[in-house]
Coordinates of C-alpha atoms and ligand atoms in Angstrom, one line a residue:
M1 CA 105.8 74.9 93.4
E2 CA 109.5 75.4 94.4
A3 CA 109.5 72.3 96.6
G4 CA 108.1 70.3 93.7
H5 CA 111.1 71.5 91.6
A6 CA 113.5 70.3 94.2
S7 CA 112.0 66.8 94.3
A8 CA 111.8 66.7 90.5
E9 CA 115.5 67.5 90.4
M10 CA 116.3 64.5 92.6
N11 CA 113.9 62.0 91.3
V12 CA 114.1 62.6 87.7
G13 CA 117.3 64.5 87.0
W14 CA 119.6 62.2 88.8
R15 CA 117.7 59.0 88.3
A16 CA 119.7 55.8 88.9
G17 CA 121.1 54.4 85.7
A18 CA 121.2 57.7 83.9
A19 CA 123.8 58.1 81.2
P20 CA 127.3 59.2 82.2
A21 CA 127.8 62.9 81.9
S22 CA 130.5 62.5 79.2
A23 CA 128.0 60.9 76.8
S24 CA 126.2 64.2 76.3
R25 CA 129.0 66.7 76.5
V26 CA 128.7 69.2 73.8
A27 CA 131.5 70.7 71.8
A28 CA 133.3 73.4 73.7
G29 CA 132.0 76.8 72.7
A30 CA 128.5 75.7 71.9
G31 CA 125.9 78.1 73.2
L32 CA 122.3 77.6 74.3
S33 CA 119.5 78.7 72.0
I34 CA 116.0 79.3 73.2
D35 CA 114.2 79.6 69.9
R36 CA 110.6 80.8 69.9
V37 CA 109.8 78.7 72.9
S38 CA 106.2 78.6 74.2
K39 CA 104.5 76.8 77.1
R40 CA 100.7 76.6 77.5
Y41 CA 98.9 75.0 80.5
G42 CA 95.4 74.7 79.2
S43 CA 94.3 78.3 78.6
V44 CA 97.3 79.7 80.6
V45 CA 100.2 80.9 78.4
A46 CA 103.1 80.7 80.8
V47 CA 105.8 81.4 78.2
Q48 CA 105.1 82.9 74.8
E49 CA 107.5 82.7 71.8
T50 CA 110.6 83.6 73.8
T51 CA 113.9 83.7 71.9
I52 CA 117.2 84.1 73.7
D53 CA 120.6 83.1 72.4
I54 CA 123.1 82.5 75.2
P55 CA 126.7 82.3 74.2
R56 CA 128.7 79.7 76.1
G57 CA 130.1 81.0 79.3
E58 CA 127.6 83.8 79.6
F59 CA 126.0 84.7 83.0
L60 CA 122.5 85.5 81.9
T61 CA 119.9 86.6 84.5
I62 CA 116.2 86.3 84.0
L63 CA 114.3 89.0 85.9
G64 CA 110.6 89.6 86.0
P65 CA 107.6 89.8 88.3
S66 CA 106.0 86.8 89.9
G67 CA 104.1 84.7 87.3
S68 CA 106.0 86.1 84.4
G69 CA 107.3 82.7 83.3
K70 CA 110.8 82.5 84.6
T71 CA 110.6 79.1 86.3
T72 CA 108.6 77.7 83.4
L73 CA 111.4 78.7 81.0
L74 CA 114.1 77.2 83.2
M75 CA 112.1 74.0 83.6
M76 CA 111.9 73.7 79.9
V77 CA 115.6 74.3 79.5
A78 CA 116.2 71.7 82.2
G79 CA 113.9 69.2 80.5
F80 CA 111.3 68.8 83.3
E81 CA 108.7 70.5 81.2
Q82 CA 108.1 70.0 77.5
P83 CA 107.6 73.2 75.4
T84 CA 104.4 73.4 73.5
G85 CA 106.2 75.3 70.7
G86 CA 109.6 76.2 69.6
D87 CA 113.0 74.6 69.9
L88 CA 115.9 74.4 72.4
R89 CA 119.4 73.9 71.0
V90 CA 122.9 73.5 72.3
G91 CA 125.0 74.6 69.3
A92 CA 123.2 73.2 66.3
K93 CA 121.7 70.2 68.1
S94 CA 118.1 70.2 69.4
I95 CA 117.8 69.0 73.0
V96 CA 114.0 69.1 73.2
A97 CA 113.7 65.3 72.9
L98 CA 116.5 64.6 75.5
P99 CA 115.5 63.7 79.0
P100 CA 116.9 65.9 81.8
E101 CA 119.8 63.6 82.7
K102 CA 121.1 63.6 79.2
R103 CA 121.3 67.4 78.9
N104 CA 124.2 67.7 81.3
F105 CA 122.8 70.8 83.0
G106 CA 123.3 71.4 86.7
M107 CA 120.4 72.7 88.7
V108 CA 119.9 74.6 91.9
F109 CA 116.3 75.4 92.8
Q110 CA 115.0 77.6 95.6
G111 CA 114.8 75.7 98.8
Y112 CA 117.9 73.8 97.9
A113 CA 116.6 70.5 99.5
L114 CA 119.7 68.6 100.5
F115 CA 119.2 65.0 101.6
P116 CA 119.1 65.5 105.4
H117 CA 120.4 62.0 106.3
M118 CA 123.4 62.3 104.0
T119 CA 126.6 64.0 104.8
V120 CA 127.8 66.9 102.7
Q121 CA 130.2 64.6 100.8
Q122 CA 127.4 62.1 100.1
N123 CA 125.1 64.8 99.0
V124 CA 127.6 66.1 96.5
A125 CA 128.5 62.6 95.4
Y126 CA 124.9 61.7 94.6
P127 CA 124.7 63.0 91.0
L128 CA 127.9 61.0 90.2
M129 CA 126.5 57.9 91.9
V130 CA 123.3 58.0 89.9
R131 CA 125.4 58.4 86.8
G132 CA 127.3 55.3 87.7
Q133 CA 130.5 57.1 88.5
K134 CA 132.3 55.7 91.4
G135 CA 135.9 55.1 92.6
P136 CA 138.8 57.4 93.0
D137 CA 137.8 59.7 90.2
A138 CA 134.4 60.4 91.7
V139 CA 136.0 61.0 95.1
K140 CA 138.4 63.5 93.5
R141 CA 135.6 65.3 91.8
V142 CA 133.6 65.6 95.0
K143 CA 136.6 67.0 96.7
Q144 CA 137.1 69.5 93.9
A145 CA 133.5 70.6 93.9
L146 CA 133.6 71.1 97.6
D147 CA 136.8 73.1 97.4
Q148 CA 135.3 75.2 94.7
V149 CA 132.7 76.4 97.2
R150 CA 135.2 76.4 100.0
L151 CA 133.6 73.7 102.0
G152 CA 136.2 70.9 101.8
H153 CA 136.6 71.1 105.6
L154 CA 132.9 70.3 106.3
A155 CA 132.6 67.2 104.1
D156 CA 131.5 65.0 107.0
R157 CA 128.8 67.3 108.4
L158 CA 125.1 66.7 108.0
P159 CA 123.1 69.5 106.4
R160 CA 121.4 70.4 109.7
Q161 CA 124.8 71.1 111.3
M162 CA 125.5 73.9 108.8
S163 CA 124.3 77.4 108.2
G164 CA 121.9 78.4 105.5
G165 CA 124.7 79.9 103.4
Q166 CA 126.8 76.7 103.8
Q167 CA 123.9 74.5 102.8
Q168 CA 123.3 76.7 99.8
R169 CA 126.9 76.2 98.8
V170 CA 126.6 72.4 99.1
A171 CA 123.6 72.6 96.7
L172 CA 125.9 74.5 94.3
A173 CA 128.7 72.0 94.6
R174 CA 126.1 69.2 93.9
A175 CA 125.0 71.0 90.8
L176 CA 128.6 71.5 89.6
V177 CA 130.2 68.2 90.5
F178 CA 129.6 66.6 87.1
N179 CA 131.0 69.5 85.1
P180 CA 127.8 70.7 83.6
D181 CA 127.7 72.7 80.4
V182 CA 124.9 74.9 81.7
V183 CA 124.1 75.7 85.3
L184 CA 120.4 76.6 86.0
L185 CA 119.7 78.5 89.1
D186 CA 116.2 79.4 90.1
E187 CA 116.3 82.0 92.9
P188 CA 119.0 80.1 94.7
L189 CA 119.7 82.8 97.2
G190 CA 116.1 83.6 98.0
A191 CA 116.2 82.0 101.5
L192 CA 119.4 83.7 102.6
D193 CA 119.6 86.9 104.8
R194 CA 121.1 90.0 103.2
K195 CA 124.7 89.5 104.4
L196 CA 124.9 85.8 103.5
R197 CA 123.3 86.6 100.2
C198 CA 126.1 89.1 99.4
E199 CA 128.7 86.6 100.3
V200 CA 127.2 83.8 98.2
Q201 CA 126.7 86.3 95.3
I202 CA 130.4 87.0 95.3
E203 CA 131.3 83.3 95.4
L204 CA 128.9 82.4 92.7
K205 CA 130.3 85.1 90.4
A206 CA 133.9 83.9 91.1
L207 CA 132.8 80.4 90.4
H208 CA 131.3 81.3 87.2
E209 CA 134.5 83.0 86.1
R210 CA 136.6 80.0 87.1
L211 CA 134.4 77.3 85.5
G212 CA 133.5 79.0 82.2
A213 CA 130.1 77.3 82.2
T214 CA 127.0 79.1 81.0
F215 CA 124.9 80.3 83.9
L216 CA 121.1 80.9 83.6
F217 CA 120.1 82.6 86.8
V218 CA 116.6 83.6 87.9
T219 CA 116.1 86.2 90.5
H220 CA 113.5 88.7 91.8
D221 CA 116.3 90.9 93.1
Q222 CA 117.2 93.7 90.7
E223 CA 120.5 94.6 92.5
E224 CA 121.5 91.0 92.3
A225 CA 120.7 91.0 88.6
L226 CA 122.6 94.2 88.0
S227 CA 125.7 93.3 89.9
M228 CA 126.1 89.7 88.7
S229 CA 125.1 89.4 85.1
D230 CA 126.7 89.7 81.7
R231 CA 123.2 90.3 80.4
I232 CA 119.7 90.6 81.9
A233 CA 116.5 89.3 80.2
I234 CA 113.4 91.0 81.5
M235 CA 110.2 89.0 81.3
R236 CA 106.6 90.1 81.6
D237 CA 103.5 88.0 81.1
G238 CA 105.5 85.1 79.6
R239 CA 107.2 87.4 77.0
L240 CA 110.7 88.7 76.8
E241 CA 110.4 92.4 77.3
Q242 CA 114.0 93.6 76.9
I243 CA 117.5 92.0 77.0
G244 CA 120.8 93.6 77.3
A245 CA 123.9 94.3 79.5
P246 CA 123.0 95.6 82.9
G247 CA 124.2 99.2 82.2
E248 CA 122.4 99.3 78.9
L249 CA 119.1 98.2 80.4
Y250 CA 119.5 100.6 83.4
E251 CA 120.5 103.6 81.3
R252 CA 118.4 103.0 78.3
P253 CA 115.3 101.1 79.3
G254 CA 113.0 100.5 76.3
N255 CA 109.8 101.2 78.0
R256 CA 108.0 102.3 81.2
F257 CA 107.8 98.7 82.5
V258 CA 111.5 98.1 82.3
A259 CA 112.4 101.5 83.7
D260 CA 110.1 100.8 86.6
F261 CA 111.0 97.2 87.2
L262 CA 114.8 97.6 87.0
G263 CA 115.5 100.4 89.4
E264 CA 113.1 103.2 90.1
S265 CA 112.2 106.1 87.9
N266 CA 110.4 109.4 87.8
F267 CA 108.3 109.6 84.6
I268 CA 107.8 112.8 82.7
E269 CA 105.1 112.8 80.1
G270 CA 104.9 115.6 77.6
E271 CA 104.9 116.8 74.0
A272 CA 107.9 117.5 71.8
V273 CA 108.4 121.1 70.8
G274 CA 111.4 120.6 68.5
T275 CA 114.8 119.1 68.1
G276 CA 118.0 120.7 67.0
E277 CA 121.7 121.0 67.9
G278 CA 121.6 117.8 70.0
I279 CA 118.7 119.0 72.1
T280 CA 115.1 118.1 72.2
V281 CA 112.8 120.7 73.8
Y282 CA 109.6 119.4 75.2
R283 CA 106.6 120.7 77.1
A284 CA 105.3 119.0 80.3
G285 CA 103.0 120.4 82.9
N286 CA 102.9 123.7 81.1
R287 CA 106.7 124.2 81.3
Q288 CA 109.5 123.6 78.8
F289 CA 112.4 121.3 79.5
T290 CA 115.3 120.1 77.5
A291 CA 116.6 116.6 76.9
S292 CA 119.4 115.1 74.8
A293 CA 118.1 114.9 71.3
C294 CA 115.7 112.1 70.7
S295 CA 113.8 111.2 67.5
R296 CA 110.5 112.8 68.4
R297 CA 109.0 115.4 66.1
A298 CA 107.2 118.6 67.2
G299 CA 103.8 117.8 68.5
E300 CA 104.6 114.1 69.2
K301 CA 104.0 112.7 72.7
V302 CA 107.2 112.0 74.7
L303 CA 107.8 110.0 77.8
F304 CA 111.0 110.2 79.7
A305 CA 112.4 108.2 82.6
L306 CA 114.5 110.1 85.2
R307 CA 116.4 108.1 87.7
P308 CA 116.1 109.4 91.3
E309 CA 119.9 109.5 91.7
K310 CA 120.1 111.9 88.7
V311 CA 117.9 114.4 90.5
S312 CA 119.4 117.1 92.7
I313 CA 117.6 119.0 95.4
A314 CA 118.6 122.6 96.1
T315 CA 117.4 125.5 98.1
A316 CA 118.3 128.0 95.4
S317 CA 117.4 128.2 91.8
S318 CA 119.9 127.2 89.2
R319 CA 118.7 130.2 87.2
G320 CA 118.1 128.3 84.0
A321 CA 121.4 126.3 84.0
L322 CA 119.5 123.1 84.6
N323 CA 116.0 121.7 84.2
E324 CA 114.2 122.7 87.3
V325 CA 110.8 122.8 89.0
S326 CA 110.0 124.0 92.5
G327 CA 108.2 122.0 95.1
R328 CA 107.8 121.1 98.7
V329 CA 109.3 118.2 100.5
V330 CA 106.5 115.8 101.6
H331 CA 108.7 113.0 102.9
W332 CA 112.4 112.4 103.4
N333 CA 114.5 109.5 104.7
Y334 CA 118.2 109.2 105.7
F335 CA 120.0 106.0 104.7
G336 CA 123.5 106.7 105.9
A337 CA 125.0 107.0 102.5
S338 CA 122.2 109.0 101.0
F339 CA 118.9 110.9 101.5
R340 CA 115.7 110.2 99.7
F341 CA 113.4 113.1 99.1
E342 CA 109.8 113.0 97.9
V343 CA 108.9 116.4 96.6
Q344 CA 105.5 117.5 95.5
T345 CA 105.7 119.8 92.4
A346 CA 103.0 121.7 90.7
E347 CA 104.2 120.9 87.2
L348 CA 105.3 117.3 87.4
G349 CA 103.5 115.9 90.4
R350 CA 105.4 113.8 93.0
M351 CA 109.1 113.4 92.3
I352 CA 111.7 111.3 94.1
A353 CA 115.4 112.2 94.4
D354 CA 118.2 110.2 95.9
V355 CA 120.9 112.6 97.1
P356 CA 124.4 111.5 98.4
A357 CA 124.4 112.3 102.1
W358 CA 127.5 114.5 101.8
K359 CA 125.6 116.6 99.3
G360 CA 122.3 116.5 101.3
L361 CA 120.6 119.5 102.7
A362 CA 121.9 120.7 106.0
S363 CA 118.6 120.4 107.9
P364 CA 116.0 118.8 105.8
H365 CA 112.4 119.0 107.0
T366 CA 109.0 118.2 105.7
G367 CA 107.3 121.1 104.1
M368 CA 110.5 122.9 103.1
E369 CA 110.5 124.6 99.7
V370 CA 113.1 123.2 97.3
F371 CA 114.2 123.2 93.7
V372 CA 114.2 119.8 91.9
Q373 CA 116.9 119.9 89.3
W374 CA 118.3 117.6 86.6
E375 CA 120.7 117.8 83.7
R376 CA 119.5 117.5 80.2
D377 CA 121.1 114.1 79.6
A378 CA 119.6 112.7 82.8
T379 CA 116.4 111.8 81.1
S380 CA 116.0 108.8 78.8
P381 CA 113.2 108.6 76.2
L382 CA 110.9 105.6 76.4
A383 CA 108.4 103.9 74.1
A384 CA 104.9 104.6 75.3
S385 CA 103.9 101.1 76.5
Ligands
LIG1 N1 101.7 73.4 86.1 C1 101.1 74.6 85.8 N2 99.8 74.6 85.5 C2 99.1 75.7 85.2 N3 99.7 76.9 85.2 C3 101.0 77.0 85.5 C4 101.7 75.8 85.9 N4 103.0 76.2 86.2 C5 103.0 77.6 86.0 N5 101.8 78.0 85.7 C6 101.4 79.4 85.4 O1 102.4 79.9 84.5 C7 102.7 81.3 84.8 C8 104.2 81.4 84.9 O2 104.6 80.7 86.1 P1 106.1 80.6 86.6 O3 106.2 79.7 87.7 O4 107.0 80.3 85.4 O5 106.4 82.1 87.0 P2 107.6 82.8 87.7 O6 108.1 83.9 86.8 O7 108.7 81.8 88.0 O8 107.0 83.4 89.0 P3 107.7 83.5 90.5 O9 108.6 84.7 90.4 O10 106.5 83.7 91.4 O11 108.5 82.2 90.8 C9 101.9 81.6 86.0 O12 100.7 82.3 85.6 C10 101.6 80.3 86.6 O13 100.4 80.4 87.4
LIG2 MG1 109.5 81.0 89.8

């Protein structure tokens, strides 16, 4: 499907004779509104009544499992797919009826498909050319776009004479050269190795800050989402599951799906015993634990997420100072900066803990008896779904 996107981008988005970019420029400050947008393909509902308001200049990341509707949503914003319901607006103006080339949105799709027979400069100049923009101004813009991605010195190279990361940056320059109001990026870093990916991430973020354009970025990679975004929208089965700032989503996931999808979690299911003085007492696995006060009444079911890095592993009991269960190490790994422990406990089943290496146990081994400990405010309450 991704290759199809790339060719659609070239054949439709930058069709010869398209209107000049300036014709569709929106007022500075206008945000993008995705308003109850749906897309059906026959009986498949790819996107269902999704509403997201994106202020101008925001870096919004859409994160979600495969098939959750991320690409479909981006394709509708771009204009390559028509919504079956809802509206898309820039400021107060609906853009649903506008063809892609009149939306003035830059696009980078996975696979980045540069024209192989064109030099870097020609690739970047292409969207200007199809918009009828030639001459010294276009040359200047191409140079600026290439400088923005730090590739000015490679303008005469062919794509095959460049590294993957460099080609990726050419694709970015090509999406930015006509000063788009919105930049749509569908897993643009997917093909890069880890190190290159980190480099391009930093560049992309810096570019976003310099340009002030709205970025709508799709990724599978949760770390990428957490480190780059102003806000993250999590999609599941064509619906928006939760949206918020990275720290908000990570620290206060709304439900089990979000807690599991964005980062990892231990889950503790139990029943509230009572709440008072800032503390909720709950029972799980026939033991009582404490959490920061949450709005559950005595007898109500509770579900908490507990991030692995908020769990400590000790060889001695905290003697009631912390929430604690005992267990046996069933698996452990060393990652340089940290250890990961998997501990089988009688009360709460298998629990995972990520412990900074400098705090790690002196000589961890499988089968060793340990105490799994966590502070009261380490757990966050979740809705049941
Ligand atoms: N042209 C189409 N015809 C029928 N169904 C489609 C079409 N395009 C997408 N779908 C379906 O819509 C759903 C959402 O697809 P979409 O490509 O938006 O997912 P995605 O979140 O981008 O997934 P991935 O992470 O794998 O790229 C999927 O169930 C997919 O099979
Ligand atoms: Mg996709």
